[in-house]
CSV table of C-alpha atoms in Angstrom, one decimal:
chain,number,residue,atom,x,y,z
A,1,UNK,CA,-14.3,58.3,-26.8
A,2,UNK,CA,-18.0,57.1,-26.4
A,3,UNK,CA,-16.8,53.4,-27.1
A,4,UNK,CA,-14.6,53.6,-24.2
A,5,UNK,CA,-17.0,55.1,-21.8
A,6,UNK,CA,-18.7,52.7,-22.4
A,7,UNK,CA,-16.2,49.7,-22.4
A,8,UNK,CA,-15.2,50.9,-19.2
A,9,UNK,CA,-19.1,51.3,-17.9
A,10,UNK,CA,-19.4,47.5,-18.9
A,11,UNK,CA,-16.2,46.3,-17.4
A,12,UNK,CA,-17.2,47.9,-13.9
A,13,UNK,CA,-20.9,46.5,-14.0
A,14,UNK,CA,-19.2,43.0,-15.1
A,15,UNK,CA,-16.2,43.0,-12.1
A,16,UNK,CA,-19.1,44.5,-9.7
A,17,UNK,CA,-21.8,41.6,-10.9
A,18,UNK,CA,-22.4,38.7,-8.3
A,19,UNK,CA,-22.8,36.1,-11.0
A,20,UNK,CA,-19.4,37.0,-13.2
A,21,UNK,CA,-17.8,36.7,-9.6
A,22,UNK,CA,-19.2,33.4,-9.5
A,23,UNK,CA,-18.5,32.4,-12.9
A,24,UNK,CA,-15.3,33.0,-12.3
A,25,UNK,CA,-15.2,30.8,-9.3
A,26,UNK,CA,-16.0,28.3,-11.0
A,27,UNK,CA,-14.4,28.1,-14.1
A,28,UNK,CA,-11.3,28.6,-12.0
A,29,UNK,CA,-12.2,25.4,-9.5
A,30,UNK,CA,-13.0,23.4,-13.2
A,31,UNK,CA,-9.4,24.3,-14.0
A,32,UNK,CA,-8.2,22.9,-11.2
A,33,UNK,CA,-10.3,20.0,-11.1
A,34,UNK,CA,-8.9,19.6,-14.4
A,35,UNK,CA,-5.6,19.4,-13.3
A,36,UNK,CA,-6.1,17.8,-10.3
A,37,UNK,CA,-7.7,14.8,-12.0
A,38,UNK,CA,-4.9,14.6,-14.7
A,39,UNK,CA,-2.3,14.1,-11.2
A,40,UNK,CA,-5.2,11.1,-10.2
A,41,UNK,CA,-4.6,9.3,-13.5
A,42,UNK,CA,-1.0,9.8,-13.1
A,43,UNK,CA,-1.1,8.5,-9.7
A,44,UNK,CA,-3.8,5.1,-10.5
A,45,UNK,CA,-1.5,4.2,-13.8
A,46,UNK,CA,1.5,4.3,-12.5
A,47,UNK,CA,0.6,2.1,-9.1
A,48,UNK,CA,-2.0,-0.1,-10.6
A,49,UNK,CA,-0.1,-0.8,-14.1
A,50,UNK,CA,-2.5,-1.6,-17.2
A,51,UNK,CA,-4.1,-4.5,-16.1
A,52,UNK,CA,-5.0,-2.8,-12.6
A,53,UNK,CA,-5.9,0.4,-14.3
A,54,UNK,CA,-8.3,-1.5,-16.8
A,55,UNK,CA,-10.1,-3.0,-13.6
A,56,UNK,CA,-10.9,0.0,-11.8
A,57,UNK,CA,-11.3,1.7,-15.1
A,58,UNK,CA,-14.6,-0.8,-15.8
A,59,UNK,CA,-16.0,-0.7,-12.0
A,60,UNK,CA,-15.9,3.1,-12.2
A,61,UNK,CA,-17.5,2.7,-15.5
A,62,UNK,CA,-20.3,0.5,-13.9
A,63,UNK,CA,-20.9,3.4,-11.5
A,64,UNK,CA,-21.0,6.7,-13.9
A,65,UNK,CA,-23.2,4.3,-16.5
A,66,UNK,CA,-25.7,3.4,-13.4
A,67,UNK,CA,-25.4,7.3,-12.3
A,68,UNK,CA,-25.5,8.2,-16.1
A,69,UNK,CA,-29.0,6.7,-17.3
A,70,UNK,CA,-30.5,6.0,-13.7
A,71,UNK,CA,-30.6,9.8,-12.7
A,72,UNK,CA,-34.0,10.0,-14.6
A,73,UNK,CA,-33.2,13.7,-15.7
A,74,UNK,CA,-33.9,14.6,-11.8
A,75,UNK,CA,-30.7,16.6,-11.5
A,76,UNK,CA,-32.0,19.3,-14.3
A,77,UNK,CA,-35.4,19.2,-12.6
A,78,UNK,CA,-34.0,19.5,-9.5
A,79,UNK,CA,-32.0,22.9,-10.4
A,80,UNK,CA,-35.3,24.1,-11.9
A,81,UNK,CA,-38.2,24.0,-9.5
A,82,UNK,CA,-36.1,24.6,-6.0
A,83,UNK,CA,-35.0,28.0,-8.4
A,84,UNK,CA,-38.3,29.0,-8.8
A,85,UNK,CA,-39.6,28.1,-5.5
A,86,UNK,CA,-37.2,27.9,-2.5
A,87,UNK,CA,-40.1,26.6,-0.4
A,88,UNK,CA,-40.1,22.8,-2.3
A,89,UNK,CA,-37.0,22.8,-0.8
A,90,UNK,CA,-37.9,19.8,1.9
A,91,UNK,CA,-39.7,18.3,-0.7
A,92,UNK,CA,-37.4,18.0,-3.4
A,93,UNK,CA,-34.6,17.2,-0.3
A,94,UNK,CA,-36.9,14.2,0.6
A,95,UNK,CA,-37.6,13.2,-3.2
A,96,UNK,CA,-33.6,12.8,-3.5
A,97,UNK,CA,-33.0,10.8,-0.6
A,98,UNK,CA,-36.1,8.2,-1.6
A,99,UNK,CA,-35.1,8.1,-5.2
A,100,UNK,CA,-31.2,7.7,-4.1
A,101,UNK,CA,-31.6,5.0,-1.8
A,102,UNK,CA,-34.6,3.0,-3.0
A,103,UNK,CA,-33.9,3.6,-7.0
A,104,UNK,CA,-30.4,3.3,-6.4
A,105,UNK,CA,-30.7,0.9,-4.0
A,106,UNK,CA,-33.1,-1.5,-6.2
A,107,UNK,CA,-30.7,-0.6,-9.3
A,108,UNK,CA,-27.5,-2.1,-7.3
A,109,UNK,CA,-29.7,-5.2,-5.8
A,110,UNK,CA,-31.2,-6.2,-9.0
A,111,UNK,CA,-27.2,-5.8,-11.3
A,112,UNK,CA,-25.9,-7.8,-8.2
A,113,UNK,CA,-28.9,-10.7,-8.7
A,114,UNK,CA,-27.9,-10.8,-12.9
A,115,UNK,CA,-24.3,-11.0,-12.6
A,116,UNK,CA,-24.3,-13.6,-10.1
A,117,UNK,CA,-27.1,-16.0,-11.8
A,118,UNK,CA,-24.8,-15.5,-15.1
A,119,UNK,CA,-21.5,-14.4,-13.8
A,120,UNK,CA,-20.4,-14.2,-17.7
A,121,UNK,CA,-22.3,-11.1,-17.8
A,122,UNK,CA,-20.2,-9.3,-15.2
A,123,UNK,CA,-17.7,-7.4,-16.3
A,124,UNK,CA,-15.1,-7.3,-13.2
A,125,UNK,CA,-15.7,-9.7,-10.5
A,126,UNK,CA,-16.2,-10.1,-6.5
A,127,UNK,CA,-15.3,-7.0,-4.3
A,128,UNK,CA,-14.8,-5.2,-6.8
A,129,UNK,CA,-18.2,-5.4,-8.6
A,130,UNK,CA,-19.9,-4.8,-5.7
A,131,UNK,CA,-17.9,-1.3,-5.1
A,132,UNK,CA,-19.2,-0.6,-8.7
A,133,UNK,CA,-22.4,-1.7,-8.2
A,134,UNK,CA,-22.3,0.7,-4.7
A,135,UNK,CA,-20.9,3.5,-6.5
A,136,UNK,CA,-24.3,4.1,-8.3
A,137,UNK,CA,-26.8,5.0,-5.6
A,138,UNK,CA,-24.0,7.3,-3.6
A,139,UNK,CA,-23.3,8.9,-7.6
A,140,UNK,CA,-27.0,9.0,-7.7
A,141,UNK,CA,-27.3,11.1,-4.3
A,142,UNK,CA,-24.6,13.4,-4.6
A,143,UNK,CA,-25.7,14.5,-8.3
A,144,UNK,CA,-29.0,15.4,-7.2
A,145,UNK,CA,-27.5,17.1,-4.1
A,146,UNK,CA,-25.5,19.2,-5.9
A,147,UNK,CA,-28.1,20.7,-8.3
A,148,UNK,CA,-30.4,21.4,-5.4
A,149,UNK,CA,-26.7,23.2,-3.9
A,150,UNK,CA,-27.0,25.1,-7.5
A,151,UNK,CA,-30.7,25.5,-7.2
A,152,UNK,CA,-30.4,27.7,-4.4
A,153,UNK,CA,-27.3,29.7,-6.3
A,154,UNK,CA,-25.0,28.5,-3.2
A,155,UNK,CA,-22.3,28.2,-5.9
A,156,UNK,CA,-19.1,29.1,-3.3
A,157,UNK,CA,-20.5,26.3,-1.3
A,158,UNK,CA,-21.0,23.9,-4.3
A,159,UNK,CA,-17.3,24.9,-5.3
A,160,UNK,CA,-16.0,24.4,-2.2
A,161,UNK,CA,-17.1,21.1,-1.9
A,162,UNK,CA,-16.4,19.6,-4.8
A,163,UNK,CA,-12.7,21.1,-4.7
A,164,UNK,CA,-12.8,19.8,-1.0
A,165,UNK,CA,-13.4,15.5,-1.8
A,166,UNK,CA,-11.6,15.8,-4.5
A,167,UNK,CA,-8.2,17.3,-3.0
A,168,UNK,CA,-9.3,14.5,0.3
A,169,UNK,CA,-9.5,11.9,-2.4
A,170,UNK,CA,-6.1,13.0,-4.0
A,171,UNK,CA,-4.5,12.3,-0.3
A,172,UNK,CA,-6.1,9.4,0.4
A,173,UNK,CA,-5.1,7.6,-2.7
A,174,UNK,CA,-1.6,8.9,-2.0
A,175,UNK,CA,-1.5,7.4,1.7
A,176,UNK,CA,-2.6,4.4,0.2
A,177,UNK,CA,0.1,4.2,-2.4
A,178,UNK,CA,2.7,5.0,0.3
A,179,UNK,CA,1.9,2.7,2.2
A,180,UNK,CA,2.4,0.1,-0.9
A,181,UNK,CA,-1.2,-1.0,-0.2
A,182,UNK,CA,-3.1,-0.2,-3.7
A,183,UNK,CA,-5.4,-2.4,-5.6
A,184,UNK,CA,-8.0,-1.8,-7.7
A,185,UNK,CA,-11.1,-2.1,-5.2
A,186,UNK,CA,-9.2,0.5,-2.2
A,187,UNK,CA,-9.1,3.0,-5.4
A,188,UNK,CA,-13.0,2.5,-6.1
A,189,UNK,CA,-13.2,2.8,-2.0
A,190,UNK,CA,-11.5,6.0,-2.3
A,191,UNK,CA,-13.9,7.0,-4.7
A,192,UNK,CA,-16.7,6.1,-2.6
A,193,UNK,CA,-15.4,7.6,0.4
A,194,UNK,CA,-15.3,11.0,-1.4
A,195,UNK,CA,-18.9,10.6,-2.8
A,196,UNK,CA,-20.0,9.9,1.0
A,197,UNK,CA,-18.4,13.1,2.4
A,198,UNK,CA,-19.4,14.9,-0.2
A,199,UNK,CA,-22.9,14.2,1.1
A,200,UNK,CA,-22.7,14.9,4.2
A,201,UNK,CA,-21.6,18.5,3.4
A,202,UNK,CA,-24.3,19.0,0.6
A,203,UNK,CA,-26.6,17.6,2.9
A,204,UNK,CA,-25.7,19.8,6.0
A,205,UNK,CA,-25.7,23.0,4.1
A,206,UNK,CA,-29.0,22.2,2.5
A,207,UNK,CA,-30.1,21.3,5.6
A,208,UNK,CA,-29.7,25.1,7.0
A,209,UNK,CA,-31.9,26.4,4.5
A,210,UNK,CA,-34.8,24.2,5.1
A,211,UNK,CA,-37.8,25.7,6.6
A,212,UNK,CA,-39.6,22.1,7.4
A,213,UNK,CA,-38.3,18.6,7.5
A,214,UNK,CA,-38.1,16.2,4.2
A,215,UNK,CA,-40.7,14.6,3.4
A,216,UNK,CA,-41.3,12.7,0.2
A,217,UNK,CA,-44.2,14.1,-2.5
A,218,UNK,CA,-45.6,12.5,-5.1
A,219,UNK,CA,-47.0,15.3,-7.0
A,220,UNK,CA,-43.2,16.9,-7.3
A,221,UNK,CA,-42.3,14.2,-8.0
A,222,UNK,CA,-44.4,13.2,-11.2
A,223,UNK,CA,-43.7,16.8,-12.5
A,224,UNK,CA,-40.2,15.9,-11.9
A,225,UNK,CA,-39.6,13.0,-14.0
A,226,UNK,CA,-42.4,14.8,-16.5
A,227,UNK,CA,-39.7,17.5,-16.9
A,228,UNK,CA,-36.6,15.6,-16.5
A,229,UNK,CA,-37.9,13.3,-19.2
A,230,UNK,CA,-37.3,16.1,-21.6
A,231,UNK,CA,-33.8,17.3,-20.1
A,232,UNK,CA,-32.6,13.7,-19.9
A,233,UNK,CA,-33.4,13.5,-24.1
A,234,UNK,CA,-32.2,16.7,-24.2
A,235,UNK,CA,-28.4,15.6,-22.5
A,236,UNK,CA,-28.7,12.2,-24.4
A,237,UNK,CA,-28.5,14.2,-27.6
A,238,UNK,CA,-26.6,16.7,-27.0
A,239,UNK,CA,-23.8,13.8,-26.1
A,240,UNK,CA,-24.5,12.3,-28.8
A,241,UNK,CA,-23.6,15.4,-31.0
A,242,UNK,CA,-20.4,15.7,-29.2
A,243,UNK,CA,-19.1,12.2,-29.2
A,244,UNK,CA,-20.5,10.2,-32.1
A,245,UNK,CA,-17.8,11.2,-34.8
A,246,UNK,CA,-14.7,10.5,-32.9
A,247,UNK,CA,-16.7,6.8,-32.5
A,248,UNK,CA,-17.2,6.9,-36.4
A,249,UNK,CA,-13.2,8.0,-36.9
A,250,UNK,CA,-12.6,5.2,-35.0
A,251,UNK,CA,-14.7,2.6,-37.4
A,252,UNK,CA,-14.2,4.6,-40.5
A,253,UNK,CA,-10.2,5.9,-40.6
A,254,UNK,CA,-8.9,3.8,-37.9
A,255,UNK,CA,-7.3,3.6,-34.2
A,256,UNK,CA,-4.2,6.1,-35.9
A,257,UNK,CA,-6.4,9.0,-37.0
A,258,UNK,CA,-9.0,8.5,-34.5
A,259,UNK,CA,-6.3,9.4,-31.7
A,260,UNK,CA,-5.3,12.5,-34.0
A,261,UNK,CA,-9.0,13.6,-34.2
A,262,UNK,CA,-9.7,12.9,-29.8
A,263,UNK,CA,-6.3,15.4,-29.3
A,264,UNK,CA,-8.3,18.0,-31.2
A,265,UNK,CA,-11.6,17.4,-29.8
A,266,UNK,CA,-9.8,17.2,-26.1
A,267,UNK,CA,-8.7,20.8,-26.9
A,268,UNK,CA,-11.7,21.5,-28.2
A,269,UNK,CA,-13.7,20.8,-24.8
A,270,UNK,CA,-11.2,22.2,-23.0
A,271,UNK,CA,-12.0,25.9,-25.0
A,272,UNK,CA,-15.7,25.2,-23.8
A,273,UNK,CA,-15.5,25.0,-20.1
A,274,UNK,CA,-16.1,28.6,-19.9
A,275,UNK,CA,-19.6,28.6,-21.8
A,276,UNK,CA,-20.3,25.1,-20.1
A,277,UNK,CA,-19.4,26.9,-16.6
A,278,UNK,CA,-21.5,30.2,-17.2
A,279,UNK,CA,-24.5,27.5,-18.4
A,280,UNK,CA,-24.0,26.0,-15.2
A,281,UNK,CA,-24.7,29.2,-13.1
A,282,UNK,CA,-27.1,30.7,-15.8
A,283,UNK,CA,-30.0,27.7,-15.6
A,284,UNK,CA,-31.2,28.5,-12.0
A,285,UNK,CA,-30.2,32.3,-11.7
A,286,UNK,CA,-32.8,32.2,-15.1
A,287,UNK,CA,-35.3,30.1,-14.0
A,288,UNK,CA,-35.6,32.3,-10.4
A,289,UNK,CA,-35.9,35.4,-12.8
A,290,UNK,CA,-40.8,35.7,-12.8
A,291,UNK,CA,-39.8,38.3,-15.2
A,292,UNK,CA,-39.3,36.8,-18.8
A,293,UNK,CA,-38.8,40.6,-20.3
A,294,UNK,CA,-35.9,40.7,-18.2
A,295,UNK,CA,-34.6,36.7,-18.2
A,296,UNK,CA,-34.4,37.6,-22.5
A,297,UNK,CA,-32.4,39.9,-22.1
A,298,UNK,CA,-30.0,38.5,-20.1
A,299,UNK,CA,-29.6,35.8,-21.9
A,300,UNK,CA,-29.3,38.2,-25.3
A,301,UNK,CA,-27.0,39.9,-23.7
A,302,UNK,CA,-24.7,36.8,-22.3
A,303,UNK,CA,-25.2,34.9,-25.7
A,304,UNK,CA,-23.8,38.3,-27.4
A,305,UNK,CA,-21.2,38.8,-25.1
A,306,UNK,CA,-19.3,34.9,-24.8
A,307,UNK,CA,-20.0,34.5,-28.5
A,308,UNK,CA,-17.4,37.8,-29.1
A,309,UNK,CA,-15.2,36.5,-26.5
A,310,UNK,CA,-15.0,32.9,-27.9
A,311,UNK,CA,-14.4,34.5,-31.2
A,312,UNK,CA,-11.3,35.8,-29.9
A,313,UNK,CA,-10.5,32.9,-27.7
A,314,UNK,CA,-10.2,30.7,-30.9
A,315,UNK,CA,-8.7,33.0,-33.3
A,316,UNK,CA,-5.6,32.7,-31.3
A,317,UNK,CA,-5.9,29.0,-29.6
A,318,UNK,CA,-6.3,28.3,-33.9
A,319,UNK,CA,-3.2,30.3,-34.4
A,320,UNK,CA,-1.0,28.7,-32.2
A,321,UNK,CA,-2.4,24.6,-32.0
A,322,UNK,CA,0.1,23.7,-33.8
A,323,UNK,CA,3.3,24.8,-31.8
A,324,UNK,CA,1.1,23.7,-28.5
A,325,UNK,CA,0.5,20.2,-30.3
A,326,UNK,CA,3.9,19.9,-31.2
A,327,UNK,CA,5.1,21.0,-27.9
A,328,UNK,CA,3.0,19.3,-25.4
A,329,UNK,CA,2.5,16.0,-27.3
A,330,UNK,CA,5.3,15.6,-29.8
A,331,UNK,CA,5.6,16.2,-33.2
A,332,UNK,CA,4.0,12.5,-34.5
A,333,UNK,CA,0.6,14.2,-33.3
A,334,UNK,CA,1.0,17.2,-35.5
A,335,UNK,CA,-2.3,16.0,-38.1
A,336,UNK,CA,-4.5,16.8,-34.9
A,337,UNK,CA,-3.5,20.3,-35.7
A,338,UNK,CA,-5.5,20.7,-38.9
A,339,UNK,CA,-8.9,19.2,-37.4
A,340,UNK,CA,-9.1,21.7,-34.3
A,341,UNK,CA,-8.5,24.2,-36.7
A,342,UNK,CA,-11.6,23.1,-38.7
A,343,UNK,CA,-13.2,22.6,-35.0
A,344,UNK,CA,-12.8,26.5,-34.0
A,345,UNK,CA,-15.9,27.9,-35.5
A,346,UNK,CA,-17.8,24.9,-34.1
A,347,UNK,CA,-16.6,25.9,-30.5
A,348,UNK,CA,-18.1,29.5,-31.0
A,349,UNK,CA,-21.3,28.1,-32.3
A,350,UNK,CA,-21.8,25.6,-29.5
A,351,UNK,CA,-20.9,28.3,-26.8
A,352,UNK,CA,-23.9,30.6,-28.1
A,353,UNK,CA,-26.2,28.0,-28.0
A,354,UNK,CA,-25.3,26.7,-24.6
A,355,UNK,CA,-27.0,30.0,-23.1
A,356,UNK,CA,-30.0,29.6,-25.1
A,357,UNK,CA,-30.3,25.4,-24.4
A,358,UNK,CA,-29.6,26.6,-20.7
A,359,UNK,CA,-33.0,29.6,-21.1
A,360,UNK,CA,-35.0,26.9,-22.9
A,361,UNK,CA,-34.3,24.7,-19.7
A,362,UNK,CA,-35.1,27.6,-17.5
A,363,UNK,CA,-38.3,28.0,-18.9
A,364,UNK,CA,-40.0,25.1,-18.8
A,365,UNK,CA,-38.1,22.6,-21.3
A,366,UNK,CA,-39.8,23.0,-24.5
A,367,UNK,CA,-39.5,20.0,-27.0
A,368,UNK,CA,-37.2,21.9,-29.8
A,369,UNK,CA,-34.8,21.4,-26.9
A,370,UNK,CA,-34.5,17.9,-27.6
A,371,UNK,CA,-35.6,18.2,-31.2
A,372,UNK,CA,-32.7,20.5,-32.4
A,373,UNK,CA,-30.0,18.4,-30.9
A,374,UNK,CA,-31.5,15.0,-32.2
A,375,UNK,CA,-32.0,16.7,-35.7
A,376,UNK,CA,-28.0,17.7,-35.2
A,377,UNK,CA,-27.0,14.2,-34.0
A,378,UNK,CA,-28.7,13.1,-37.3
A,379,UNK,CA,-27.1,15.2,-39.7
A,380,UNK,CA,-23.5,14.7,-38.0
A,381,UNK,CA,-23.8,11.0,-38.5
A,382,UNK,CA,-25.1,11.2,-42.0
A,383,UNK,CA,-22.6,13.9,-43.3
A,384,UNK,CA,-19.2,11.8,-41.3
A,385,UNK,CA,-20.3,8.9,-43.0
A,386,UNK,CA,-20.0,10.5,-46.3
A,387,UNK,CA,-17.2,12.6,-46.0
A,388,UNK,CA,-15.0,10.7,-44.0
A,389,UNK,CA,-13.6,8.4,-46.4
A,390,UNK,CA,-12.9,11.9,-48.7
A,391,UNK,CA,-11.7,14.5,-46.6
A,392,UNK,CA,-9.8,12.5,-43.5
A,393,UNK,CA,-10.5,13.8,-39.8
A,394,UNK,CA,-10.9,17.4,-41.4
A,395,UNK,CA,-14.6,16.1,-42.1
A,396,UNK,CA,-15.2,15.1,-38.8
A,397,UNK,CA,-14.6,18.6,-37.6
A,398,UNK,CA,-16.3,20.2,-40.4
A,399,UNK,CA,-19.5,17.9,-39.7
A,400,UNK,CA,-19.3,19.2,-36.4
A,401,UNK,CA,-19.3,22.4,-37.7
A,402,UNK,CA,-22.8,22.2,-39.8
A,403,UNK,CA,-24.1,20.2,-36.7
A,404,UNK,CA,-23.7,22.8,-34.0
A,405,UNK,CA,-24.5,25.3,-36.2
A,406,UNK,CA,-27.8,23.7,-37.3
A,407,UNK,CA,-28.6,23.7,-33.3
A,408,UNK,CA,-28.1,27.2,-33.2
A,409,UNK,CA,-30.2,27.8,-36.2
A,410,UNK,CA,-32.7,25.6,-34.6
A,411,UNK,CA,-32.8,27.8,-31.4
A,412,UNK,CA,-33.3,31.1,-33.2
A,413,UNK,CA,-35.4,30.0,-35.2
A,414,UNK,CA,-37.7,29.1,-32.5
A,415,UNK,CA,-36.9,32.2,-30.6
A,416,UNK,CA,-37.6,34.0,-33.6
A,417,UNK,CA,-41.5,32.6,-33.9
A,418,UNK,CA,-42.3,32.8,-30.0
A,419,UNK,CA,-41.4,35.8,-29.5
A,420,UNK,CA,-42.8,37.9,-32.2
């Protein structure tokens, strides 16, 4: 009877807790966002065709690359210091708008100069390449708008917002289908459109919680990029981790098998946008927390607690993959069934050490944050390149596995040492 007491003593303080309310929130709205962008593609490759789809496929590209490897790691620093100290607020507000528009700005100027001294270069052409080019430093601002929005834990607004351009961008893409007037560059504009609303309505409800006017700092902003250095090797990593062995399928196996192994690692992300949603909320609601007794155990007790749920989650999403697979995508994708079950333990693994990459982050960014995923990236290259050729796709997964688990190791590890 004690177990239950106590089950129910934990349910109550969960249901009554402000941040699994928000978690909530927003693993529902990522659900949707899901969905809702699966209707977009629908909608673009059915009115554009392949060839149209390929074109705004690349300018689109041109934008999230720019966005991508021009945010300078900003966002995460960002999220961190306006956290700890509502007060930068103005600062940090005025730091995004100079680095938006003049990075951005210079980032756009300069790409436009290249392409057009050797137009070779350019990927897509005209309008078009200048809607890509644009779509970096409006990317640029809305990114770093939002993780201020997430600084300050305003998570129903940052919700709200997103679910709000996106649903506008949804009907605006419709209108201009219905009206038989789609090309490539209106779908980029529509795209561009929603990044510019967007915003305005980050910027005006930042702008209520500002106690002085922007204003751009130096200082902030050299601690910025000296901290975002370290998240932006941190994310490039990490990526890396995630994405390098379907890229090796690809080379090693071929187009056939590497289209079995991304169905299994599609359903394999799909099972992490829980942990990648309470990550999200847990960075700044850790790094507001002055007491680290209490910001440990918080994250013990969240890394505890989603590791146990994901072990569940995957026991049955492994049990019934292949009835979903064969269901849902037909029976000739069937060998994707095997792989995510290989994948399942490496789901778990990588939920548990998204809560401590996202307390490493809240304290400070130390360097086995970027060391234990570069280690990882490593070892998943070395051991798919081995096994591949012997064990199929099932090697891809089960590199994965030893990857992510070699993270985690990592992380405790170093929890282990520092705080003895």
């Amino acid at each position: 009877m004690a177990w239950r007491t106590h089950m129910a003593d934990w349910r109550r303080r969960l249901f009554a807790s402000d941040f699994a309310r928000n978690v909530f929130e927003t693993f529902g709205a990522r659900l949707f966002l899901l969905a809702l962008g699966l209707v977009t593609g629908v909608l673009i490759t059915r009115a554009l065709g392949p060839e149209g789809r390929g074109l705004y496929a690349t300018a689109a590209a041109i934008g999230a690359i720019g966005v991508q490897f021009g945010n300078l790691g900003l966002h995460a620093s960002n999220t961190y210091y306006v956290a700890q100290n509502r007060g930068l607020l103005p600062q940090l507000l005025g730091n995004t708008l100079v680095v938006s528009i003049a990075f951005g700005g210079t980032a756009l100027a300069l790409a436009w100069l290249v392409f057009q001294a050797w137009p070779a270069l350019a990927p897509v052409h005209g309008w078009l390449l200048l809607l890509g080019l644009v779509w970096i430093p409006l990317g640029l601002a809305y990114l770093l708008l939002q993780n201020l929005l997430l600084g300050i834990q305003a998570v129903r607004a940052y919700n709200t917002i997103e679910l709000s351009t996106r649903i506008m961008a949804v009907g605006l893409l419709a209108w201009i289908i219905w009206r038989q007037a789609v090309t490539p560059e209106r779908v980029v504009g529509v795209s561009l459109v929603a990044f510019a609303v967007g915003i305005l309505l980050v910027g005006g409800r930042l702008q209520a919680q500002l106690t002085a006017a922007p204003s751009w700092s130096w200082p902030l902003f050299q601690q910025g990029l000296h901290y975002g250095f370290k998240a932006y090797l941190a994310a490039f990593f990490a990526y890396l981790v995630l994405r390098v062995d379907l890229l090796m399928v690809k080379q090693i196996l071929g187009a056939e098998q590497a289209g079995y192994y991304s169905l299994a690692a599609n359903m394999a992300d799909l099972m992490g946008l829980l942990p990648t949603s309470i990550g999200a909320l847990l960075f700044p609601k850790l790094a507001a927390m002055p007491d680290l007794a209490e910001r440990w155990r918080t994250v013990r007790q969240i890394a505890l607690g989603l590791g146990g749920l994901m072990s569940g989650v995957v026991l049955v999403a492994g049990f019934f993959a292949q009835p979903v697979i064969d269901f849902l995508y037909g029976a000739s994708f069937l060998p994707a069934a095997p792989a995510f079950v290989w994948l399942t333990p490496a789901i778990v693994v990588l939920a548990v050490n998204t809560i401590f990459m996202n307390y490493f982050a809240a304290s400070g960014m130390p360097w086995i944050a970027v060391y234990a995923p570069a280690l990882a990236a490593g070892v998943n290259v070395a051991l798919n390149w081995w096994l591949l050729p012997q064990l199929g796709i099932r090697a891809a997964s089960l590199s994965s596995v030893i990857a992510y688990s070699l993270m985690l190791l990592c992380s405790i590890g170093y929890l282990y040492w520092n705080r003895r």
